[in-house]
Amino acid sequence: QPEPTEVSLPSRDGPLRMLSLSDDERHTSVAVLTGDPRGRRGVLVYAHIPCLFGDALGSTVCAGRGRLHAALARMRAEGFGAAIYHRDTGAGLMACGCTHTETTTVPPAPSDGALTALAHAVKMLDLRAVRLIATAADGRRAARAGVPIGELIEPSSPMLSR
């Protein structure tokens, strides 16, 4: 297994780091790090489901983009955190569940591949008792995948409002 690559990622919201989690051409998995969360307990973690329209093009019908920005803002406020970005082979352009005409408020369930990437990232970063942003059902699935959850934070939590 090759060593993961880590690079600086300047952003309009401040410095981030990107850590590769996969070297498989069929999947893309990276951890976007705020501060240095390694070896910590209680780190805020968010599994992001990518969407070309929202992430790259800024479409207002993609609620996922707003969830990602809210999670990253909270991580910056706390000083550290990890957003896991995973794209499965064959995932559509709007894997987040949005349509080209209406905004979805309920995030789609992460794929098994996304949960595997999440568990891998948490282990690689040596995170303990993470504070996972997820629905209750997705939190149970993440725990079964090996994510050590200390607290579950619903995506609609006022804590994540900007």
Short mmCIF file of N, CA and C in Angstrom, two decimals:
data_model
loop_
_atom_site.label_atom_id
_atom_site.label_comp_id
_atom_site.label_asym_id
_atom_site.label_seq_id
_atom_site.Cartn_x
_atom_site.Cartn_y
_atom_site.Cartn_z
N GLN A 1 0.85 -1.19 0.00
CA GLN A 1 0.00 0.00 0.00
C GLN A 1 0.89 1.24 0.00
N PRO A 2 0.75 2.11 -1.01
CA PRO A 2 1.57 3.33 -1.06
C PRO A 2 1.22 4.29 0.06
N GLU A 3 2.19 5.12 0.41
CA GLU A 3 1.95 6.14 1.43
C GLU A 3 0.94 7.14 0.91
N PRO A 4 0.02 7.58 1.76
CA PRO A 4 -0.95 8.59 1.32
C PRO A 4 -0.26 9.91 1.03
N THR A 5 -0.78 10.63 0.08
CA THR A 5 -0.26 11.94 -0.28
C THR A 5 -1.04 12.99 0.49
N GLU A 6 -0.33 13.97 1.01
CA GLU A 6 -0.98 15.08 1.70
C GLU A 6 -0.46 16.39 1.12
N VAL A 7 -1.38 17.28 0.80
CA VAL A 7 -1.00 18.57 0.21
C VAL A 7 -1.77 19.71 0.87
N SER A 8 -1.17 20.89 0.82
CA SER A 8 -1.86 22.10 1.26
C SER A 8 -2.92 22.45 0.24
N LEU A 9 -4.03 22.97 0.73
CA LEU A 9 -5.13 23.35 -0.14
C LEU A 9 -5.62 24.73 0.28
N PRO A 10 -5.04 25.79 -0.30
CA PRO A 10 -5.53 27.12 0.02
C PRO A 10 -7.00 27.24 -0.40
N SER A 11 -7.79 27.91 0.40
CA SER A 11 -9.20 28.11 0.05
C SER A 11 -9.61 29.52 0.45
N ARG A 12 -10.74 29.96 -0.09
CA ARG A 12 -11.21 31.30 0.25
C ARG A 12 -11.61 31.41 1.72
N ASP A 13 -11.80 30.26 2.38
CA ASP A 13 -12.19 30.26 3.79
C ASP A 13 -11.02 29.97 4.72
N GLY A 14 -9.81 29.87 4.18
CA GLY A 14 -8.65 29.60 5.01
C GLY A 14 -7.93 28.34 4.58
N PRO A 15 -6.79 28.08 5.20
CA PRO A 15 -5.98 26.94 4.79
C PRO A 15 -6.61 25.59 5.16
N LEU A 16 -6.52 24.67 4.24
CA LEU A 16 -6.96 23.30 4.45
C LEU A 16 -5.82 22.38 4.03
N ARG A 17 -5.93 21.09 4.36
CA ARG A 17 -5.00 20.07 3.89
C ARG A 17 -5.85 18.96 3.28
N MET A 18 -5.33 18.37 2.21
CA MET A 18 -6.03 17.26 1.58
C MET A 18 -5.15 16.03 1.68
N LEU A 19 -5.73 14.95 2.19
CA LEU A 19 -5.03 13.68 2.39
C LEU A 19 -5.69 12.63 1.52
N SER A 20 -4.90 12.00 0.64
CA SER A 20 -5.46 10.95 -0.21
C SER A 20 -5.75 9.72 0.63
N LEU A 21 -6.88 9.09 0.36
CA LEU A 21 -7.28 7.88 1.08
C LEU A 21 -7.33 6.67 0.16
N SER A 22 -7.22 6.89 -1.14
CA SER A 22 -7.29 5.78 -2.08
C SER A 22 -6.38 6.04 -3.26
N ASP A 23 -5.92 4.97 -3.86
CA ASP A 23 -5.14 5.10 -5.09
C ASP A 23 -5.79 4.25 -6.18
N ASP A 24 -7.06 3.97 -5.99
CA ASP A 24 -7.84 3.16 -6.91
C ASP A 24 -8.50 4.06 -7.94
N GLU A 25 -8.28 3.79 -9.20
CA GLU A 25 -8.85 4.65 -10.25
C GLU A 25 -10.37 4.60 -10.28
N ARG A 26 -10.98 3.57 -9.68
CA ARG A 26 -12.43 3.45 -9.71
C ARG A 26 -13.12 4.26 -8.62
N HIS A 27 -12.38 4.68 -7.62
CA HIS A 27 -12.95 5.43 -6.50
C HIS A 27 -12.07 6.63 -6.21
N THR A 28 -12.67 7.65 -5.69
CA THR A 28 -11.92 8.81 -5.24
C THR A 28 -12.29 9.03 -3.78
N SER A 29 -11.28 8.99 -2.92
CA SER A 29 -11.50 9.24 -1.50
C SER A 29 -10.39 10.14 -0.98
N VAL A 30 -10.78 11.26 -0.41
CA VAL A 30 -9.83 12.17 0.22
C VAL A 30 -10.42 12.67 1.53
N ALA A 31 -9.53 13.02 2.44
CA ALA A 31 -9.94 13.70 3.67
C ALA A 31 -9.51 15.15 3.54
N VAL A 32 -10.44 16.06 3.75
CA VAL A 32 -10.13 17.49 3.75
C VAL A 32 -10.03 17.88 5.22
N LEU A 33 -8.83 18.28 5.62
CA LEU A 33 -8.54 18.51 7.03
C LEU A 33 -8.49 20.00 7.35
N THR A 34 -9.11 20.33 8.46
CA THR A 34 -9.03 21.66 9.03
C THR A 34 -8.14 21.53 10.26
N GLY A 35 -7.10 22.33 10.34
CA GLY A 35 -6.16 22.18 11.45
C GLY A 35 -5.49 20.82 11.36
N ASP A 36 -5.05 20.31 12.51
CA ASP A 36 -4.46 18.97 12.53
C ASP A 36 -5.24 18.11 13.53
N PRO A 37 -6.21 17.36 13.01
CA PRO A 37 -7.05 16.56 13.91
C PRO A 37 -6.42 15.25 14.38
N ARG A 38 -5.26 14.89 13.86
CA ARG A 38 -4.65 13.58 14.14
C ARG A 38 -4.52 13.29 15.63
N GLY A 39 -4.91 12.05 15.97
CA GLY A 39 -4.73 11.57 17.33
C GLY A 39 -5.66 12.19 18.36
N ARG A 40 -6.66 12.88 17.93
CA ARG A 40 -7.55 13.57 18.86
C ARG A 40 -8.83 12.80 19.13
N ARG A 41 -9.45 13.16 20.19
CA ARG A 41 -10.75 12.64 20.59
C ARG A 41 -11.78 13.75 20.37
N GLY A 42 -12.99 13.38 19.91
CA GLY A 42 -14.06 14.35 19.78
C GLY A 42 -13.97 15.24 18.54
N VAL A 43 -13.24 14.80 17.53
CA VAL A 43 -13.10 15.58 16.30
C VAL A 43 -14.41 15.55 15.51
N LEU A 44 -14.80 16.69 14.99
CA LEU A 44 -15.97 16.79 14.14
C LEU A 44 -15.63 16.19 12.78
N VAL A 45 -16.46 15.23 12.31
CA VAL A 45 -16.22 14.52 11.06
C VAL A 45 -17.49 14.55 10.23
N TYR A 46 -17.32 14.78 8.94
CA TYR A 46 -18.46 14.84 8.02
C TYR A 46 -18.14 14.03 6.78
N ALA A 47 -19.01 13.12 6.39
CA ALA A 47 -18.85 12.35 5.15
C ALA A 47 -19.66 13.05 4.07
N HIS A 48 -18.96 13.66 3.12
CA HIS A 48 -19.60 14.45 2.07
C HIS A 48 -19.90 13.60 0.84
N ILE A 49 -21.11 13.69 0.34
CA ILE A 49 -21.49 13.01 -0.90
C ILE A 49 -21.35 14.04 -2.02
N PRO A 50 -20.45 13.78 -2.97
CA PRO A 50 -20.15 14.79 -3.98
C PRO A 50 -21.28 15.03 -4.98
N CYS A 51 -21.27 16.24 -5.50
CA CYS A 51 -22.25 16.64 -6.52
C CYS A 51 -21.56 17.64 -7.44
N LEU A 52 -21.44 17.30 -8.69
CA LEU A 52 -20.80 18.20 -9.64
C LEU A 52 -21.51 19.54 -9.68
N PHE A 53 -22.84 19.52 -9.72
CA PHE A 53 -23.58 20.77 -9.84
C PHE A 53 -23.38 21.68 -8.63
N GLY A 54 -23.43 21.11 -7.43
CA GLY A 54 -23.27 21.93 -6.23
C GLY A 54 -21.83 22.26 -5.92
N ASP A 55 -20.96 21.25 -5.92
CA ASP A 55 -19.58 21.45 -5.51
C ASP A 55 -18.79 22.29 -6.52
N ALA A 56 -18.86 21.94 -7.78
CA ALA A 56 -18.04 22.61 -8.78
C ALA A 56 -18.72 23.83 -9.39
N LEU A 57 -20.02 23.73 -9.58
CA LEU A 57 -20.71 24.79 -10.30
C LEU A 57 -21.52 25.73 -9.41
N GLY A 58 -21.64 25.39 -8.12
CA GLY A 58 -22.33 26.28 -7.19
C GLY A 58 -23.83 26.32 -7.34
N SER A 59 -24.44 25.27 -7.88
CA SER A 59 -25.88 25.26 -8.07
C SER A 59 -26.61 25.44 -6.74
N THR A 60 -27.64 26.25 -6.74
CA THR A 60 -28.42 26.48 -5.53
C THR A 60 -29.42 25.37 -5.24
N VAL A 61 -29.61 24.43 -6.15
CA VAL A 61 -30.52 23.31 -5.87
C VAL A 61 -29.81 22.18 -5.12
N CYS A 62 -28.51 22.30 -4.90
CA CYS A 62 -27.77 21.27 -4.18
C CYS A 62 -27.62 21.68 -2.71
N ALA A 63 -28.34 21.00 -1.83
CA ALA A 63 -28.24 21.28 -0.40
C ALA A 63 -26.95 20.71 0.18
N GLY A 64 -26.36 19.73 -0.51
CA GLY A 64 -25.11 19.12 -0.04
C GLY A 64 -23.98 20.13 0.08
N ARG A 65 -23.92 21.03 -0.87
CA ARG A 65 -22.88 22.07 -0.84
C ARG A 65 -23.02 22.91 0.42
N GLY A 66 -24.25 23.27 0.76
CA GLY A 66 -24.48 24.04 1.99
C GLY A 66 -24.09 23.25 3.23
N ARG A 67 -24.40 21.94 3.24
CA ARG A 67 -24.01 21.10 4.39
C ARG A 67 -22.49 21.05 4.52
N LEU A 68 -21.80 20.90 3.38
CA LEU A 68 -20.34 20.86 3.41
C LEU A 68 -19.77 22.16 3.94
N HIS A 69 -20.25 23.29 3.43
CA HIS A 69 -19.74 24.58 3.88
C HIS A 69 -20.03 24.81 5.36
N ALA A 70 -21.20 24.40 5.83
CA ALA A 70 -21.53 24.55 7.25
C ALA A 70 -20.62 23.69 8.12
N ALA A 71 -20.37 22.47 7.67
CA ALA A 71 -19.49 21.56 8.43
C ALA A 71 -18.07 22.14 8.49
N LEU A 72 -17.55 22.61 7.36
CA LEU A 72 -16.20 23.18 7.34
C LEU A 72 -16.11 24.44 8.18
N ALA A 73 -17.16 25.26 8.17
CA ALA A 73 -17.17 26.48 9.00
C ALA A 73 -17.11 26.11 10.48
N ARG A 74 -17.86 25.10 10.87
CA ARG A 74 -17.84 24.66 12.28
C ARG A 74 -16.47 24.09 12.65
N MET A 75 -15.88 23.33 11.72
CA MET A 75 -14.55 22.77 11.98
C MET A 75 -13.52 23.89 12.16
N ARG A 76 -13.60 24.92 11.31
CA ARG A 76 -12.69 26.06 11.45
C ARG A 76 -12.89 26.74 12.81
N ALA A 77 -14.14 26.89 13.22
CA ALA A 77 -14.43 27.53 14.52
C ALA A 77 -13.86 26.71 15.67
N GLU A 78 -13.86 25.38 15.52
CA GLU A 78 -13.33 24.51 16.58
C GLU A 78 -11.82 24.31 16.48
N GLY A 79 -11.23 24.68 15.35
CA GLY A 79 -9.78 24.56 15.19
C GLY A 79 -9.31 23.32 14.45
N PHE A 80 -10.17 22.32 14.34
CA PHE A 80 -9.78 21.11 13.60
C PHE A 80 -11.02 20.30 13.26
N GLY A 81 -10.88 19.46 12.23
CA GLY A 81 -11.97 18.59 11.80
C GLY A 81 -11.57 17.88 10.52
N ALA A 82 -12.43 16.98 10.07
CA ALA A 82 -12.16 16.21 8.85
C ALA A 82 -13.45 16.01 8.07
N ALA A 83 -13.42 16.42 6.80
CA ALA A 83 -14.53 16.15 5.89
C ALA A 83 -14.03 15.08 4.92
N ILE A 84 -14.75 13.98 4.84
CA ILE A 84 -14.36 12.87 3.98
C ILE A 84 -15.16 12.96 2.69
N TYR A 85 -14.45 13.00 1.59
CA TYR A 85 -15.05 13.15 0.27
C TYR A 85 -14.82 11.84 -0.47
N HIS A 86 -15.90 11.15 -0.82
CA HIS A 86 -15.78 9.86 -1.51
C HIS A 86 -16.71 9.83 -2.71
N ARG A 87 -16.17 9.41 -3.84
CA ARG A 87 -16.98 9.27 -5.05
C ARG A 87 -16.85 7.85 -5.56
N ASP A 88 -17.97 7.16 -5.66
CA ASP A 88 -17.99 5.79 -6.16
C ASP A 88 -17.96 5.77 -7.68
N THR A 89 -17.44 4.69 -8.22
CA THR A 89 -17.50 4.46 -9.66
C THR A 89 -18.96 4.47 -10.09
N GLY A 90 -19.24 5.13 -11.15
CA GLY A 90 -20.60 5.13 -11.68
C GLY A 90 -21.55 6.07 -10.96
N ALA A 91 -21.04 6.80 -9.96
CA ALA A 91 -21.92 7.76 -9.28
C ALA A 91 -22.31 8.84 -10.27
N GLY A 92 -23.54 9.20 -10.26
CA GLY A 92 -24.02 10.22 -11.19
C GLY A 92 -23.46 11.59 -10.86
N LEU A 93 -23.74 12.52 -11.73
CA LEU A 93 -23.27 13.89 -11.53
C LEU A 93 -23.91 14.52 -10.31
N MET A 94 -25.08 14.03 -9.94
CA MET A 94 -25.80 14.57 -8.79
C MET A 94 -25.98 13.48 -7.74
N ALA A 95 -24.87 12.88 -7.29
CA ALA A 95 -24.93 11.80 -6.32
C ALA A 95 -25.52 12.24 -4.99
N CYS A 96 -25.55 13.55 -4.77
CA CYS A 96 -26.08 14.07 -3.51
C CYS A 96 -27.59 13.95 -3.41
N GLY A 97 -28.24 13.66 -4.53
CA GLY A 97 -29.68 13.50 -4.50
C GLY A 97 -30.46 14.70 -5.01
N CYS A 98 -29.77 15.79 -5.34
CA CYS A 98 -30.50 16.95 -5.85
C CYS A 98 -30.95 16.68 -7.28
N THR A 99 -31.89 17.46 -7.71
CA THR A 99 -32.32 17.39 -9.11
C THR A 99 -31.99 18.74 -9.72
N HIS A 100 -32.17 18.86 -10.99
CA HIS A 100 -31.85 20.14 -11.62
C HIS A 100 -32.92 21.20 -11.36
N THR A 101 -34.01 20.82 -10.70
CA THR A 101 -35.08 21.80 -10.49
C THR A 101 -35.47 22.02 -9.04
N GLU A 102 -35.16 21.08 -8.14
CA GLU A 102 -35.59 21.29 -6.76
C GLU A 102 -34.52 20.87 -5.76
N THR A 103 -34.49 21.60 -4.66
CA THR A 103 -33.52 21.35 -3.61
C THR A 103 -34.01 20.23 -2.71
N THR A 104 -33.10 19.33 -2.34
CA THR A 104 -33.43 18.29 -1.38
C THR A 104 -32.89 18.70 -0.02
N THR A 105 -33.65 18.46 1.02
CA THR A 105 -33.20 18.83 2.36
C THR A 105 -32.66 17.63 3.13
N VAL A 106 -33.10 16.44 2.78
CA VAL A 106 -32.63 15.24 3.47
C VAL A 106 -31.44 14.68 2.70
N PRO A 107 -30.29 14.56 3.38
CA PRO A 107 -29.13 14.03 2.66
C PRO A 107 -29.34 12.56 2.31
N PRO A 108 -28.82 12.13 1.16
CA PRO A 108 -28.94 10.71 0.81
C PRO A 108 -28.03 9.88 1.71
N ALA A 109 -28.34 8.60 1.81
CA ALA A 109 -27.51 7.71 2.61
C ALA A 109 -26.16 7.51 1.92
N PRO A 110 -25.07 7.57 2.68
CA PRO A 110 -23.77 7.32 2.08
C PRO A 110 -23.70 5.87 1.57
N SER A 111 -22.96 5.67 0.49
CA SER A 111 -22.78 4.32 -0.04
C SER A 111 -21.91 3.51 0.91
N ASP A 112 -21.90 2.20 0.72
CA ASP A 112 -21.00 1.35 1.51
C ASP A 112 -19.55 1.76 1.30
N GLY A 113 -19.22 2.15 0.05
CA GLY A 113 -17.87 2.61 -0.24
C GLY A 113 -17.52 3.87 0.54
N ALA A 114 -18.48 4.79 0.67
CA ALA A 114 -18.25 6.02 1.43
C ALA A 114 -18.04 5.71 2.91
N LEU A 115 -18.80 4.75 3.45
CA LEU A 115 -18.63 4.38 4.86
C LEU A 115 -17.28 3.70 5.08
N THR A 116 -16.85 2.89 4.12
CA THR A 116 -15.53 2.26 4.21
C THR A 116 -14.45 3.32 4.19
N ALA A 117 -14.58 4.31 3.30
CA ALA A 117 -13.61 5.41 3.23
C ALA A 117 -13.60 6.20 4.53
N LEU A 118 -14.78 6.43 5.10
CA LEU A 118 -14.89 7.15 6.37
C LEU A 118 -14.16 6.39 7.48
N ALA A 119 -14.43 5.10 7.60
CA ALA A 119 -13.77 4.29 8.63
C ALA A 119 -12.26 4.26 8.42
N HIS A 120 -11.82 4.17 7.15
CA HIS A 120 -10.40 4.17 6.82
C HIS A 120 -9.75 5.49 7.24
N ALA A 121 -10.42 6.60 6.95
CA ALA A 121 -9.88 7.91 7.30
C ALA A 121 -9.76 8.08 8.80
N VAL A 122 -10.78 7.67 9.53
CA VAL A 122 -10.77 7.79 10.99
C VAL A 122 -9.62 6.97 11.58
N LYS A 123 -9.42 5.78 11.05
CA LYS A 123 -8.32 4.92 11.53
C LYS A 123 -6.96 5.52 11.14
N MET A 124 -6.83 5.98 9.88
CA MET A 124 -5.57 6.56 9.42
C MET A 124 -5.17 7.79 10.23
N LEU A 125 -6.17 8.58 10.62
CA LEU A 125 -5.93 9.80 11.38
C LEU A 125 -5.89 9.56 12.89
N ASP A 126 -6.13 8.31 13.30
CA ASP A 126 -6.13 7.93 14.72
C ASP A 126 -7.11 8.78 15.53
N LEU A 127 -8.34 8.90 15.01
CA LEU A 127 -9.38 9.67 15.69
C LEU A 127 -10.16 8.76 16.62
N ARG A 128 -10.54 9.30 17.77
CA ARG A 128 -11.29 8.53 18.76
C ARG A 128 -12.56 9.28 19.14
N ALA A 129 -13.63 8.53 19.34
CA ALA A 129 -14.92 9.10 19.77
C ALA A 129 -15.27 10.32 18.94
N VAL A 130 -15.34 10.13 17.62
CA VAL A 130 -15.61 11.26 16.74
C VAL A 130 -17.01 11.80 16.94
N ARG A 131 -17.18 13.04 16.59
CA ARG A 131 -18.49 13.69 16.57
C ARG A 131 -18.91 13.69 15.11
N LEU A 132 -19.74 12.73 14.74
CA LEU A 132 -20.10 12.50 13.35
C LEU A 132 -21.36 13.27 12.97
N ILE A 133 -21.27 14.02 11.88
CA ILE A 133 -22.44 14.70 11.33
C ILE A 133 -23.13 13.70 10.41
N ALA A 134 -24.27 13.20 10.85
CA ALA A 134 -25.00 12.18 10.08
C ALA A 134 -26.38 11.99 10.68
N THR A 135 -27.28 11.40 9.89
CA THR A 135 -28.58 11.03 10.43
C THR A 135 -28.37 9.84 11.38
N ALA A 136 -29.37 9.55 12.20
CA ALA A 136 -29.27 8.42 13.13
C ALA A 136 -29.04 7.11 12.38
N ALA A 137 -29.77 6.89 11.30
CA ALA A 137 -29.61 5.65 10.52
C ALA A 137 -28.21 5.55 9.93
N ASP A 138 -27.69 6.65 9.39
CA ASP A 138 -26.35 6.62 8.82
C ASP A 138 -25.29 6.49 9.91
N GLY A 139 -25.55 7.03 11.08
CA GLY A 139 -24.64 6.86 12.20
C GLY A 139 -24.53 5.41 12.62
N ARG A 140 -25.65 4.70 12.63
CA ARG A 140 -25.62 3.26 12.96
C ARG A 140 -24.82 2.49 11.91
N ARG A 141 -25.01 2.83 10.65
CA ARG A 141 -24.25 2.17 9.57
C ARG A 141 -22.76 2.48 9.69
N ALA A 142 -22.42 3.72 10.03
CA ALA A 142 -21.02 4.10 10.20
C ALA A 142 -20.38 3.34 11.37
N ALA A 143 -21.12 3.20 12.45
CA ALA A 143 -20.61 2.45 13.61
C ALA A 143 -20.35 0.99 13.22
N ARG A 144 -21.27 0.39 12.45
CA ARG A 144 -21.05 -0.98 11.99
C ARG A 144 -19.84 -1.09 11.07
N ALA A 145 -19.52 -0.01 10.36
CA ALA A 145 -18.36 0.00 9.46
C ALA A 145 -17.05 0.22 10.23
N GLY A 146 -17.16 0.51 11.53
CA GLY A 146 -15.96 0.65 12.35
C GLY A 146 -15.62 2.06 12.78
N VAL A 147 -16.54 3.01 12.59
CA VAL A 147 -16.28 4.39 13.01
C VAL A 147 -16.61 4.52 14.50
N PRO A 148 -15.63 4.94 15.33
CA PRO A 148 -15.87 5.09 16.77
C PRO A 148 -16.60 6.40 17.07
N ILE A 149 -17.91 6.33 17.20
CA ILE A 149 -18.72 7.53 17.36
C ILE A 149 -18.90 7.86 18.84
N GLY A 150 -18.52 9.08 19.19
CA GLY A 150 -18.72 9.58 20.54
C GLY A 150 -20.00 10.40 20.63
N GLU A 151 -20.34 11.07 19.53
CA GLU A 151 -21.55 11.90 19.47
C GLU A 151 -22.04 11.93 18.03
N LEU A 152 -23.34 11.89 17.89
CA LEU A 152 -23.95 11.98 16.57
C LEU A 152 -24.64 13.34 16.47
N ILE A 153 -24.34 14.08 15.41
CA ILE A 153 -24.92 15.40 15.19
C ILE A 153 -25.75 15.35 13.92
N GLU A 154 -27.03 15.60 14.06
CA GLU A 154 -27.92 15.58 12.90
C GLU A 154 -27.52 16.70 11.93
N PRO A 155 -27.58 16.43 10.62
CA PRO A 155 -27.22 17.46 9.65
C PRO A 155 -28.03 18.74 9.77
N SER A 156 -29.25 18.65 10.33
CA SER A 156 -30.10 19.84 10.48
C SER A 156 -29.86 20.56 11.81
N SER A 157 -28.86 20.15 12.55
CA SER A 157 -28.57 20.73 13.87
C SER A 157 -28.30 22.24 13.77
N PRO A 158 -28.87 23.02 14.70
CA PRO A 158 -28.58 24.45 14.73
C PRO A 158 -27.08 24.74 14.91
N MET A 159 -26.36 23.77 15.47
CA MET A 159 -24.91 23.92 15.66
C MET A 159 -24.21 24.15 14.33
N LEU A 160 -24.82 23.64 13.25
CA LEU A 160 -24.19 23.76 11.93
C LEU A 160 -24.68 24.93 11.13
N SER A 161 -25.61 25.70 11.67
CA SER A 161 -26.11 26.85 10.92
C SER A 161 -25.04 27.94 10.95
N ARG A 162 -24.97 28.64 9.86
CA ARG A 162 -23.89 29.63 9.70
C ARG A 162 -24.22 30.92 10.34
#
